[in-house]
Tab-separated table of C-alpha atoms in Angstrom:
chain	number	residue	atom	x	y	z
A	251	UNK	CA	67.754	66.331	24.845
A	252	UNK	CA	68.296	65.159	21.397
A	253	UNK	CA	70.848	62.002	21.270
A	254	UNK	CA	72.006	63.148	24.766
A	255	UNK	CA	71.916	59.375	25.650
A	256	UNK	CA	74.709	58.675	23.442
A	257	UNK	CA	77.032	61.633	24.294
A	258	UNK	CA	80.393	60.930	26.051
A	259	UNK	CA	80.288	60.848	29.699
A	260	UNK	CA	82.434	63.902	29.872
A	261	UNK	CA	80.536	65.868	27.380
A	262	UNK	CA	77.444	65.307	29.779
A	263	UNK	CA	79.456	66.001	32.952
A	264	UNK	CA	80.411	69.391	31.418
A	265	UNK	CA	76.718	70.214	30.697
A	266	UNK	CA	75.873	69.174	34.340
A	267	UNK	CA	78.614	71.534	35.818
A	268	UNK	CA	77.666	74.593	33.378
A	269	UNK	CA	73.941	74.435	34.497
A	270	UNK	CA	72.589	73.536	31.139
A	271	UNK	CA	71.416	70.278	32.542
A	272	UNK	CA	70.448	68.845	35.923
A	273	UNK	CA	71.227	65.235	37.005
A	274	UNK	CA	67.311	65.057	37.718
A	275	UNK	CA	66.473	65.879	34.229
A	276	UNK	CA	68.919	63.668	32.859
A	277	UNK	CA	67.797	60.694	35.104
A	278	UNK	CA	63.880	61.293	34.161
A	279	UNK	CA	65.148	61.284	30.538
A	280	UNK	CA	66.852	57.961	30.970
A	281	UNK	CA	63.988	56.451	32.825
A	282	UNK	CA	61.764	57.596	30.206
A	283	UNK	CA	63.679	55.950	27.432
A	284	UNK	CA	63.741	52.843	29.385
A	285	UNK	CA	59.941	52.929	29.646
A	286	UNK	CA	59.722	53.312	25.886
A	287	UNK	CA	62.306	51.462	24.482
A	288	UNK	CA	63.162	48.618	26.960
A	289	UNK	CA	59.814	47.061	26.645
A	290	UNK	CA	60.848	45.148	23.534
A	291	UNK	CA	64.455	44.856	24.393
A	292	UNK	CA	64.046	43.308	27.964
A	293	UNK	CA	67.636	44.415	29.168
A	294	UNK	CA	66.536	45.602	32.629
A	295	UNK	CA	65.391	43.130	35.448
A	296	UNK	CA	64.446	45.969	37.976
A	297	UNK	CA	64.611	49.584	37.507
A	298	UNK	CA	64.837	51.640	40.775
A	299	UNK	CA	63.214	54.887	39.617
A	300	UNK	CA	62.704	56.323	43.054
A	301	UNK	CA	66.078	55.597	44.340
A	302	UNK	CA	67.705	56.850	41.219
A	303	UNK	CA	65.893	60.218	41.407
A	304	UNK	CA	66.782	60.355	45.105
A	305	UNK	CA	70.416	59.923	44.063
A	306	UNK	CA	70.225	62.358	41.061
A	307	UNK	CA	68.574	65.033	43.467
A	308	UNK	CA	71.537	64.593	45.806
A	309	UNK	CA	74.069	64.848	43.080
A	310	UNK	CA	72.381	68.117	41.913
A	311	UNK	CA	72.588	69.615	45.673
A	312	UNK	CA	76.295	68.517	45.884
A	313	UNK	CA	77.305	70.075	42.441
A	314	UNK	CA	75.465	73.214	43.433
A	315	UNK	CA	77.305	73.342	46.817
A	316	UNK	CA	80.645	72.970	45.074
A	317	UNK	CA	80.919	69.172	46.248
A	318	UNK	CA	82.251	67.495	42.965
A	319	UNK	CA	82.822	63.913	43.347
A	320	UNK	CA	84.245	63.688	39.808
A	321	UNK	CA	83.372	63.050	36.223
A	322	UNK	CA	80.835	60.051	37.189
A	323	UNK	CA	78.757	62.718	39.480
A	324	UNK	CA	75.306	62.514	38.366
A	325	UNK	CA	75.876	60.098	35.385
A	326	UNK	CA	73.145	57.408	35.247
A	327	UNK	CA	74.735	53.815	35.120
A	328	UNK	CA	73.480	50.243	35.600
A	329	UNK	CA	74.881	47.042	36.765
A	330	UNK	CA	74.732	43.552	35.907
A	331	UNK	CA	72.198	41.744	38.024
A	332	UNK	CA	75.010	39.696	40.087
A	333	UNK	CA	76.156	42.550	41.871
A	334	UNK	CA	74.644	43.227	45.352
A	335	UNK	CA	72.736	46.535	45.368
A	336	UNK	CA	71.006	47.618	48.673
A	337	UNK	CA	67.386	48.093	48.294
A	338	UNK	CA	67.268	46.543	44.763
A	339	UNK	CA	66.508	42.783	44.079
A	340	UNK	CA	69.729	40.745	43.005
A	341	UNK	CA	69.059	37.377	41.423
A	342	UNK	CA	72.183	36.550	39.259
A	343	UNK	CA	69.813	34.983	36.854
A	344	UNK	CA	68.483	32.557	39.041
A	345	UNK	CA	64.849	32.200	39.477
A	346	UNK	CA	64.651	31.372	43.160
A	347	UNK	CA	66.562	34.638	44.070
A	348	UNK	CA	64.080	36.940	42.155
A	349	UNK	CA	62.836	38.439	45.544
A	350	UNK	CA	66.339	38.652	47.200
A	351	UNK	CA	66.997	42.394	48.183
A	352	UNK	CA	70.424	42.742	49.652
A	353	UNK	CA	71.048	44.822	52.696
A	354	UNK	CA	74.318	46.356	51.283
A	355	UNK	CA	76.061	47.004	48.288
A	356	UNK	CA	78.937	45.081	46.496
A	357	UNK	CA	82.094	47.073	46.548
A	358	UNK	CA	81.768	48.056	42.889
A	359	UNK	CA	78.385	49.376	43.478
A	360	UNK	CA	79.513	51.314	46.640
A	361	UNK	CA	82.512	52.829	44.635
A	362	UNK	CA	80.185	53.933	41.829
A	363	UNK	CA	77.872	55.472	44.448
A	364	UNK	CA	80.789	57.057	46.092
A	365	UNK	CA	81.866	58.757	42.891
A	366	UNK	CA	78.274	60.334	42.665
A	367	UNK	CA	76.960	57.917	39.822
A	368	UNK	CA	73.125	57.283	39.852
A	369	UNK	CA	72.324	53.674	39.603
A	370	UNK	CA	69.320	53.238	37.403
A	371	UNK	CA	68.800	49.405	38.023
A	372	UNK	CA	69.799	45.930	37.469
A	373	UNK	CA	70.336	44.293	34.103
A	374	UNK	CA	69.407	40.832	32.943
A	375	UNK	CA	71.782	37.995	32.712
A	376	UNK	CA	71.999	34.384	32.072
A	377	UNK	CA	71.466	31.892	34.837
A	378	UNK	CA	74.376	32.072	37.305
A	379	UNK	CA	76.387	34.009	34.572
A	380	UNK	CA	76.685	30.815	32.361
A	381	UNK	CA	75.305	30.594	28.819
A	382	UNK	CA	71.628	30.315	29.009
A	383	UNK	CA	68.745	32.436	30.496
A	384	UNK	CA	66.429	30.795	33.037
A	385	UNK	CA	63.174	30.283	31.454
A	386	UNK	CA	61.609	32.360	34.335
A	387	UNK	CA	63.199	35.484	32.683
A	388	UNK	CA	62.877	37.353	29.221
A	389	UNK	CA	65.875	37.249	27.303
A	390	UNK	CA	67.548	40.451	26.055
A	391	UNK	CA	67.211	41.451	22.559
A	392	UNK	CA	70.057	42.685	20.387
A	393	UNK	CA	69.117	46.166	19.423
A	394	UNK	CA	71.052	46.029	16.292
A	395	UNK	CA	69.089	42.751	15.065
A	396	UNK	CA	66.652	40.699	16.914
A	397	UNK	CA	67.977	37.820	14.853
A	398	UNK	CA	71.589	38.216	16.334
A	399	UNK	CA	72.758	36.865	19.685
A	400	UNK	CA	72.947	39.590	22.354
A	401	UNK	CA	75.765	37.905	24.014
A	402	UNK	CA	76.289	36.138	27.375
A	403	UNK	CA	76.329	36.259	30.097
A	404	UNK	CA	76.304	40.235	30.348
A	405	UNK	CA	73.309	40.232	27.846
A	406	UNK	CA	71.458	43.062	29.699
A	407	UNK	CA	74.568	45.149	29.921
A	408	UNK	CA	75.276	44.924	26.198
A	409	UNK	CA	71.953	45.647	25.250
A	410	UNK	CA	71.246	48.381	27.685
A	411	UNK	CA	74.446	50.249	26.908
A	412	UNK	CA	73.900	49.914	22.995
A	413	UNK	CA	70.600	51.333	23.052
A	414	UNK	CA	71.195	54.342	25.193
A	415	UNK	CA	69.363	53.131	28.278
A	416	UNK	CA	72.483	53.928	30.514
A	417	UNK	CA	75.555	55.773	30.100
A	418	UNK	CA	77.662	52.459	30.803
A	419	UNK	CA	77.301	49.255	32.904
A	420	UNK	CA	79.364	46.943	35.315
A	421	UNK	CA	79.595	43.453	33.673
A	422	UNK	CA	81.337	40.358	34.544
A	423	UNK	CA	83.469	37.947	32.601
A	424	UNK	CA	84.583	34.250	33.100
A	425	UNK	CA	85.247	33.345	29.732
A	426	UNK	CA	83.997	36.124	27.486
A	427	UNK	CA	81.167	37.476	29.555
A	428	UNK	CA	82.077	41.184	28.894
A	429	UNK	CA	83.495	40.668	25.513
A	430	UNK	CA	80.677	38.791	23.816
A	431	UNK	CA	78.107	41.171	24.417
A	432	UNK	CA	80.133	44.048	23.836
A	433	UNK	CA	81.292	42.681	20.444
A	434	UNK	CA	77.512	41.719	19.720
A	435	UNK	CA	76.500	45.085	20.401
A	436	UNK	CA	78.976	47.546	19.152
A	437	UNK	CA	80.589	48.451	22.595
A	438	UNK	CA	83.751	48.968	24.206
A	439	UNK	CA	83.968	46.329	26.998
A	440	UNK	CA	87.058	45.687	29.202
A	441	UNK	CA	87.906	42.486	31.009
A	442	UNK	CA	90.556	43.799	33.569
A	443	UNK	CA	93.352	41.860	34.956
A	444	UNK	CA	92.207	39.294	37.459
A	445	UNK	CA	92.041	40.849	40.905
A	446	UNK	CA	92.031	44.685	39.760
A	447	UNK	CA	88.352	44.929	40.496
A	448	UNK	CA	86.843	43.731	43.655
A	449	UNK	CA	84.391	40.863	43.405
A	450	UNK	CA	83.116	41.280	46.899
A	451	UNK	CA	79.364	41.136	47.235
A	452	UNK	CA	79.302	39.444	43.725
A	453	UNK	CA	77.804	36.218	42.807
A	454	UNK	CA	80.678	33.736	41.610
A	455	UNK	CA	80.773	31.501	38.629
A	456	UNK	CA	84.319	30.516	38.681
A	457	UNK	CA	86.353	32.830	41.142
A	458	UNK	CA	89.857	32.227	39.676
A	459	UNK	CA	88.394	33.358	35.992
A	460	UNK	CA	85.639	35.889	37.305
A	461	UNK	CA	86.529	39.571	36.445
A	462	UNK	CA	84.240	42.632	36.797
A	463	UNK	CA	84.703	45.526	34.327
A	464	UNK	CA	83.105	48.254	32.297
A	465	UNK	CA	80.964	48.235	29.491
A	466	UNK	CA	80.580	51.588	27.580
A	467	UNK	CA	80.213	53.307	24.151
A	468	UNK	CA	83.651	54.239	23.944
A	469	UNK	CA	86.874	53.775	25.497
A	470	UNK	CA	87.229	57.077	27.166
A	471	UNK	CA	83.783	56.373	29.242
A	472	UNK	CA	85.167	52.960	29.962
A	473	UNK	CA	88.237	54.402	31.475
A	474	UNK	CA	86.104	56.732	33.684
A	475	UNK	CA	84.178	53.697	35.053
A	476	UNK	CA	87.175	51.634	35.629
A	477	UNK	CA	89.073	54.280	37.497
A	478	UNK	CA	86.044	54.686	39.797
A	479	UNK	CA	85.803	50.698	40.759
A	480	UNK	CA	89.323	49.571	40.300
A	481	UNK	CA	91.692	49.054	43.333
A	482	UNK	CA	92.571	47.063	46.329
A	483	UNK	CA	89.647	45.901	48.499
A	484	UNK	CA	90.200	44.449	51.970
A	485	UNK	CA	87.125	42.797	51.808
A	486	UNK	CA	87.904	40.704	48.940
A	487	UNK	CA	91.025	38.521	49.760
A	488	UNK	CA	91.855	37.955	45.990
A	489	UNK	CA	91.925	41.565	45.407
A	490	UNK	CA	95.502	42.824	43.979
A	491	UNK	CA	97.474	45.275	46.208
A	492	UNK	CA	99.193	48.274	44.947
A	493	UNK	CA	98.684	51.718	43.381
A	494	UNK	CA	96.164	51.623	40.353
A	495	UNK	CA	97.314	53.788	37.499
A	496	UNK	CA	94.479	55.958	36.400
A	497	UNK	CA	93.227	55.105	32.846
A	498	UNK	CA	91.671	58.506	32.227
A	499	UNK	CA	95.026	60.211	32.867
A	500	UNK	CA	96.733	57.703	30.258
A	501	UNK	CA	94.247	58.952	27.611
A	502	UNK	CA	95.933	62.306	27.584
A	503	UNK	CA	99.656	61.058	27.911
A	504	UNK	CA	99.534	58.904	24.471
A	505	UNK	CA	99.477	60.634	21.112
A	506	UNK	CA	98.592	57.835	18.386
A	507	UNK	CA	100.408	54.486	18.815
A	508	UNK	CA	103.970	55.567	18.210
A	509	UNK	CA	106.460	52.992	19.571
A	510	UNK	CA	103.991	50.498	20.350
A	511	UNK	CA	104.571	46.724	18.884
A	512	UNK	CA	101.277	45.106	18.238
A	513	UNK	CA	101.231	41.393	17.700
A	514	UNK	CA	98.554	39.775	15.436
A	515	UNK	CA	98.659	36.093	14.293
A	516	UNK	CA	98.700	36.436	10.425
A	517	UNK	CA	98.032	32.690	10.108
A	518	UNK	CA	94.764	33.039	11.781
A	519	UNK	CA	93.429	35.424	8.910
A	520	UNK	CA	92.572	32.548	6.935
A	521	UNK	CA	90.388	31.132	9.300
A	522	UNK	CA	88.231	34.197	9.643
A	523	UNK	CA	84.984	35.028	7.593
A	524	UNK	CA	85.794	37.367	4.571
A	525	UNK	CA	84.026	40.217	6.352
A	526	UNK	CA	85.828	39.716	9.593
A	527	UNK	CA	89.174	39.354	7.732
A	528	UNK	CA	88.620	42.624	5.703
A	529	UNK	CA	87.808	44.482	9.141
A	530	UNK	CA	90.737	43.202	10.671
A	531	UNK	CA	93.122	44.396	7.800
A	532	UNK	CA	91.428	47.893	7.883
A	533	UNK	CA	91.954	48.064	11.739
A	534	UNK	CA	95.598	46.929	11.383
A	535	UNK	CA	96.062	49.438	8.892
A	536	UNK	CA	94.495	52.149	10.816
A	537	UNK	CA	96.860	51.241	13.917
A	538	UNK	CA	99.703	51.290	11.747
A	539	UNK	CA	98.910	54.746	10.300
A	540	UNK	CA	98.856	56.174	13.925
A	541	UNK	CA	102.265	54.710	14.707
A	542	UNK	CA	102.088	51.319	15.688
A	543	UNK	CA	104.517	48.378	14.242
A	544	UNK	CA	102.617	45.292	13.339
A	545	UNK	CA	104.520	42.216	14.501
A	546	UNK	CA	103.493	38.771	13.103
A	547	UNK	CA	103.086	36.386	16.085
A	548	UNK	CA	101.868	32.900	16.742
A	549	UNK	CA	99.302	32.548	19.465
A	550	UNK	CA	99.807	29.397	21.560
A	551	UNK	CA	98.439	26.398	20.555
A	552	UNK	CA	95.300	25.913	22.968
A	553	UNK	CA	94.244	22.584	21.893
A	554	UNK	CA	95.146	20.849	25.115
A	555	UNK	CA	93.588	23.540	27.028
A	556	UNK	CA	90.385	23.631	25.076
A	557	UNK	CA	90.066	19.833	25.773
A	558	UNK	CA	90.317	20.366	29.453
A	559	UNK	CA	88.988	23.641	30.390
A	560	UNK	CA	85.661	22.253	31.781
A	561	UNK	CA	87.950	20.609	34.451
A	562	UNK	CA	88.869	24.136	35.532
A	563	UNK	CA	85.617	26.062	35.312
A	564	UNK	CA	83.349	23.111	36.183
A	565	UNK	CA	84.496	22.525	39.924
A	566	UNK	CA	84.675	26.050	40.749
A	567	UNK	CA	81.166	26.538	39.452
A	568	UNK	CA	79.796	23.553	41.419
A	569	UNK	CA	81.533	24.838	44.468
A	570	UNK	CA	80.205	28.360	44.066
A	571	UNK	CA	76.745	26.939	43.799
A	572	UNK	CA	77.110	24.219	46.521
A	573	UNK	CA	74.715	25.679	49.155
A	574	UNK	CA	72.243	26.979	46.922
A	575	UNK	CA	72.116	23.753	44.857
A	576	UNK	CA	71.709	21.794	47.885
A	577	UNK	CA	68.414	23.807	48.630
A	578	UNK	CA	67.040	24.742	45.246
A	579	UNK	CA	68.365	21.917	42.865
A	580	UNK	CA	64.916	21.750	41.449
A	581	UNK	CA	64.594	25.370	40.643
A	582	UNK	CA	67.737	25.506	38.473
A	583	UNK	CA	67.461	25.597	34.657
A	584	UNK	CA	68.347	22.353	33.092
A	585	UNK	CA	71.435	23.661	31.380
A	586	UNK	CA	73.202	24.716	34.815
A	587	UNK	CA	71.852	21.981	36.550
A	588	UNK	CA	73.476	19.545	34.430
A	589	UNK	CA	76.831	21.359	34.401
A	590	UNK	CA	76.804	21.304	38.329
A	591	UNK	CA	76.225	17.636	38.279
A	592	UNK	CA	78.676	16.849	35.573
A	593	UNK	CA	81.329	18.739	37.499
A	594	UNK	CA	80.544	16.895	40.796
A	595	UNK	CA	81.292	13.721	38.955
A	596	UNK	CA	84.684	14.908	37.587
A	597	UNK	CA	87.896	12.781	38.147
A	598	UNK	CA	90.114	14.887	40.471
A	599	UNK	CA	93.110	13.608	38.186
A	600	UNK	CA	91.706	15.272	35.256
A	601	UNK	CA	91.274	18.480	37.543
A	602	UNK	CA	94.826	18.471	38.163
A	603	UNK	CA	96.250	17.977	34.744
A	604	UNK	CA	93.837	20.451	33.614
A	605	UNK	CA	95.533	22.919	36.111
A	606	UNK	CA	98.893	22.196	34.817
A	607	UNK	CA	97.670	23.006	31.350
A	608	UNK	CA	96.326	26.374	32.444
A	609	UNK	CA	99.983	27.047	33.935
A	610	UNK	CA	101.477	26.321	30.531
A	611	UNK	CA	99.060	28.229	28.682
A	612	UNK	CA	99.485	31.228	31.059
A	613	UNK	CA	103.455	31.110	30.773
A	614	UNK	CA	102.958	30.913	26.923
A	615	UNK	CA	100.739	33.997	26.780
A	616	UNK	CA	103.301	35.879	29.114
A	617	UNK	CA	106.247	34.972	26.753
A	618	UNK	CA	104.417	36.734	23.860
A	619	UNK	CA	104.662	39.996	25.643
A	620	UNK	CA	108.451	39.832	25.541
A	621	UNK	CA	108.132	40.587	21.933
A	622	UNK	CA	105.101	42.907	21.709
A	623	UNK	CA	103.261	45.189	23.855
A	624	UNK	CA	99.607	44.465	22.916
A	625	UNK	CA	98.214	41.491	20.791
A	626	UNK	CA	95.082	41.886	18.476
A	627	UNK	CA	92.665	38.906	18.733
A	628	UNK	CA	89.345	38.099	17.152
A	629	UNK	CA	86.282	37.657	19.532
A	630	UNK	CA	84.219	35.896	17.111
A	631	UNK	CA	85.785	34.162	13.588
A	632	UNK	CA	82.403	34.846	11.804
A	633	UNK	CA	80.957	37.906	13.235
A	634	UNK	CA	78.032	37.974	15.752
A	635	UNK	CA	76.506	34.661	15.996
A	636	UNK	CA	72.677	34.193	14.970
A	637	UNK	CA	70.438	34.233	18.202
A	638	UNK	CA	69.663	30.712	17.687
A	639	UNK	CA	73.225	29.235	18.533
A	640	UNK	CA	72.641	29.783	22.307
A	641	UNK	CA	70.016	26.977	21.969
A	642	UNK	CA	72.780	24.557	21.453
A	643	UNK	CA	74.048	22.989	24.744
A	644	UNK	CA	77.699	22.751	23.155
A	645	UNK	CA	77.777	26.462	22.014
A	646	UNK	CA	80.548	27.616	24.541
A	647	UNK	CA	82.369	24.362	23.745
A	648	UNK	CA	82.694	25.314	19.952
A	649	UNK	CA	86.193	26.869	19.132
A	650	UNK	CA	84.915	29.747	16.985
A	651	UNK	CA	83.268	31.083	20.102
A	652	UNK	CA	85.651	30.695	22.853
A	653	UNK	CA	89.077	30.118	21.708
A	654	UNK	CA	90.216	33.617	21.953
A	655	UNK	CA	88.282	34.776	25.121
A	656	UNK	CA	88.632	31.894	27.737
A	657	UNK	CA	92.293	31.383	27.430
A	658	UNK	CA	92.906	35.229	28.278
A	659	UNK	CA	90.709	34.563	31.611
A	660	UNK	CA	92.713	31.504	32.384
A	661	UNK	CA	96.045	33.671	32.334
A	662	UNK	CA	94.313	36.700	34.190
A	663	UNK	CA	95.262	38.950	31.434
A	664	UNK	CA	93.284	42.264	30.595
A	665	UNK	CA	91.402	42.420	27.436
A	666	UNK	CA	89.331	45.045	25.650
A	667	UNK	CA	86.803	44.619	22.907
A	668	UNK	CA	85.829	47.271	20.486
A	669	UNK	CA	84.065	47.485	17.243
A	670	UNK	CA	86.109	47.545	14.151
A	671	UNK	CA	83.717	47.348	11.348
A	672	UNK	CA	80.290	46.035	10.303
A	673	UNK	CA	79.178	43.086	8.172
A	674	UNK	CA	77.088	43.164	5.053
A	675	UNK	CA	73.905	43.651	7.283
A	676	UNK	CA	75.070	46.697	9.325
A	677	UNK	CA	75.787	44.429	12.309
A	678	UNK	CA	78.810	45.255	14.327
A	679	UNK	CA	82.328	43.406	14.079
A	680	UNK	CA	84.718	43.420	16.634
A	681	UNK	CA	88.465	42.940	17.808
A	682	UNK	CA	90.274	42.322	21.217
A	683	UNK	CA	93.188	44.190	22.398
A	684	UNK	CA	95.158	42.028	24.902
A	685	UNK	CA	97.851	43.298	27.229
A	686	UNK	CA	100.206	41.949	30.105
A	687	UNK	CA	98.888	42.020	33.396
A	688	UNK	CA	97.945	45.445	34.760
A	689	UNK	CA	98.470	47.149	31.229
A	690	UNK	CA	94.691	48.519	31.304
A	691	UNK	CA	95.764	52.089	30.866
A	692	UNK	CA	97.567	51.116	27.747
A	693	UNK	CA	94.871	49.180	26.254
A	694	UNK	CA	92.373	51.892	27.059
A	695	UNK	CA	94.657	54.615	25.585
A	696	UNK	CA	95.395	52.582	22.277
A	697	UNK	CA	91.504	51.857	21.881
A	698	UNK	CA	91.072	55.729	22.449
A	699	UNK	CA	93.612	56.771	19.709
A	700	UNK	CA	91.966	54.034	17.457
A	701	UNK	CA	88.596	55.458	18.013
A	702	UNK	CA	89.940	58.940	17.388
A	703	UNK	CA	90.880	57.762	13.881
A	704	UNK	CA	87.597	56.102	13.154
A	705	UNK	CA	83.929	56.437	13.718
A	706	UNK	CA	82.550	53.021	14.369
A	707	UNK	CA	81.983	53.750	18.081
A	708	UNK	CA	79.620	56.618	17.380
A	709	UNK	CA	77.088	54.413	15.394
A	710	UNK	CA	74.084	53.102	17.211
A	711	UNK	CA	71.231	50.848	16.641
A	712	UNK	CA	68.204	52.235	14.498
A	713	UNK	CA	65.393	52.627	16.551
A	714	UNK	CA	67.295	53.724	19.643
A	715	UNK	CA	68.351	57.397	18.910
A	716	UNK	CA	66.129	60.281	19.909
A	717	UNK	CA	65.415	60.991	16.033
A	718	UNK	CA	63.637	57.687	16.278
């Protein structure tokens, strides 16, 4: 099974249907990889080996009987540990929930299972999906370089997918938590339009910012996962109504980027590190080469939003934790406890003003899409941050980290992160593609065309390939 852990999902699905591989063999192989590799990476909080093997055996029987549930049938995936998963512990990174075993599945998990996916286990995350990991849990290690940040809050998702310990994962994103670990670990990660993917059965951070989405090695795999989980859910009152266009179908409908107007703020280039700027220049050249028109735009001034965003996320976070915090305040990590206490003391007038600034920013971002179809934005100005940066309590308030991620959550737009280069040490460099609401098929199709013209997405961390 040399290197099968890094093969595209459709390639593996073809082997399953041709009888060259069984879902049971594939699942055992992935469980063996987890046992061998994850002892040093700490991406999984819980591995449901017996449940996964049972699901794989059912997939084999169904495929043999001609009951094909689609391309995820028999494919081993994993989910962030804030999604309820029947029979598996769900802690949302909090120590006092370590033994919590839900009796039912979050909608995203139920939909993956309905698509025939094999759920390998639950992936580590920061406490309550914020910045810091609770000291009760090990911190996932970036497989590219242990000295680099693995990203937050979907840290385990980023590490597991990059290391070939699952074929894809469901992460969550409130201000960059799919995009940060995807950028840090060289993945394709998609934060969908707010409300496109149900949050039923998922622990909240800031509900009006929170999104669930796929993290995978490439855009085509991300499309398959998103297709399986997106769509209206009557159990989630914030779920968007209406038909959801297939992202996988969109891959076959677009050739190159012909006719697309891609906006990039050229004035931002001077604030990027030389390596990041060079990677962006090359990515823009590739996009132009495959047919896109590059348009110079100006990203909205976010200084007012930056100054007040704590008045947006903080109160929602405090509300989400209200009942748990009353019972378990002494068991919270210091960073999250301080954030909740600070939010409880916030001036309601400041909260109201912040809501208005959010509306202004959302409108300004919407106006940009009158002139362009897609925006290209950085994730980090200076490449993947060193691991020690997360020790700073001010990390997420630093402009270079969140200036290009949280505004997209505030506006509810979809954003896709993909690798576009590497730094001098071989660590991934990344960009974001941001589109109008419900433009996921366009973003994924464009990312797929870019990846057909480049090979960044097929590079993997040393020590995680089968040859190693």
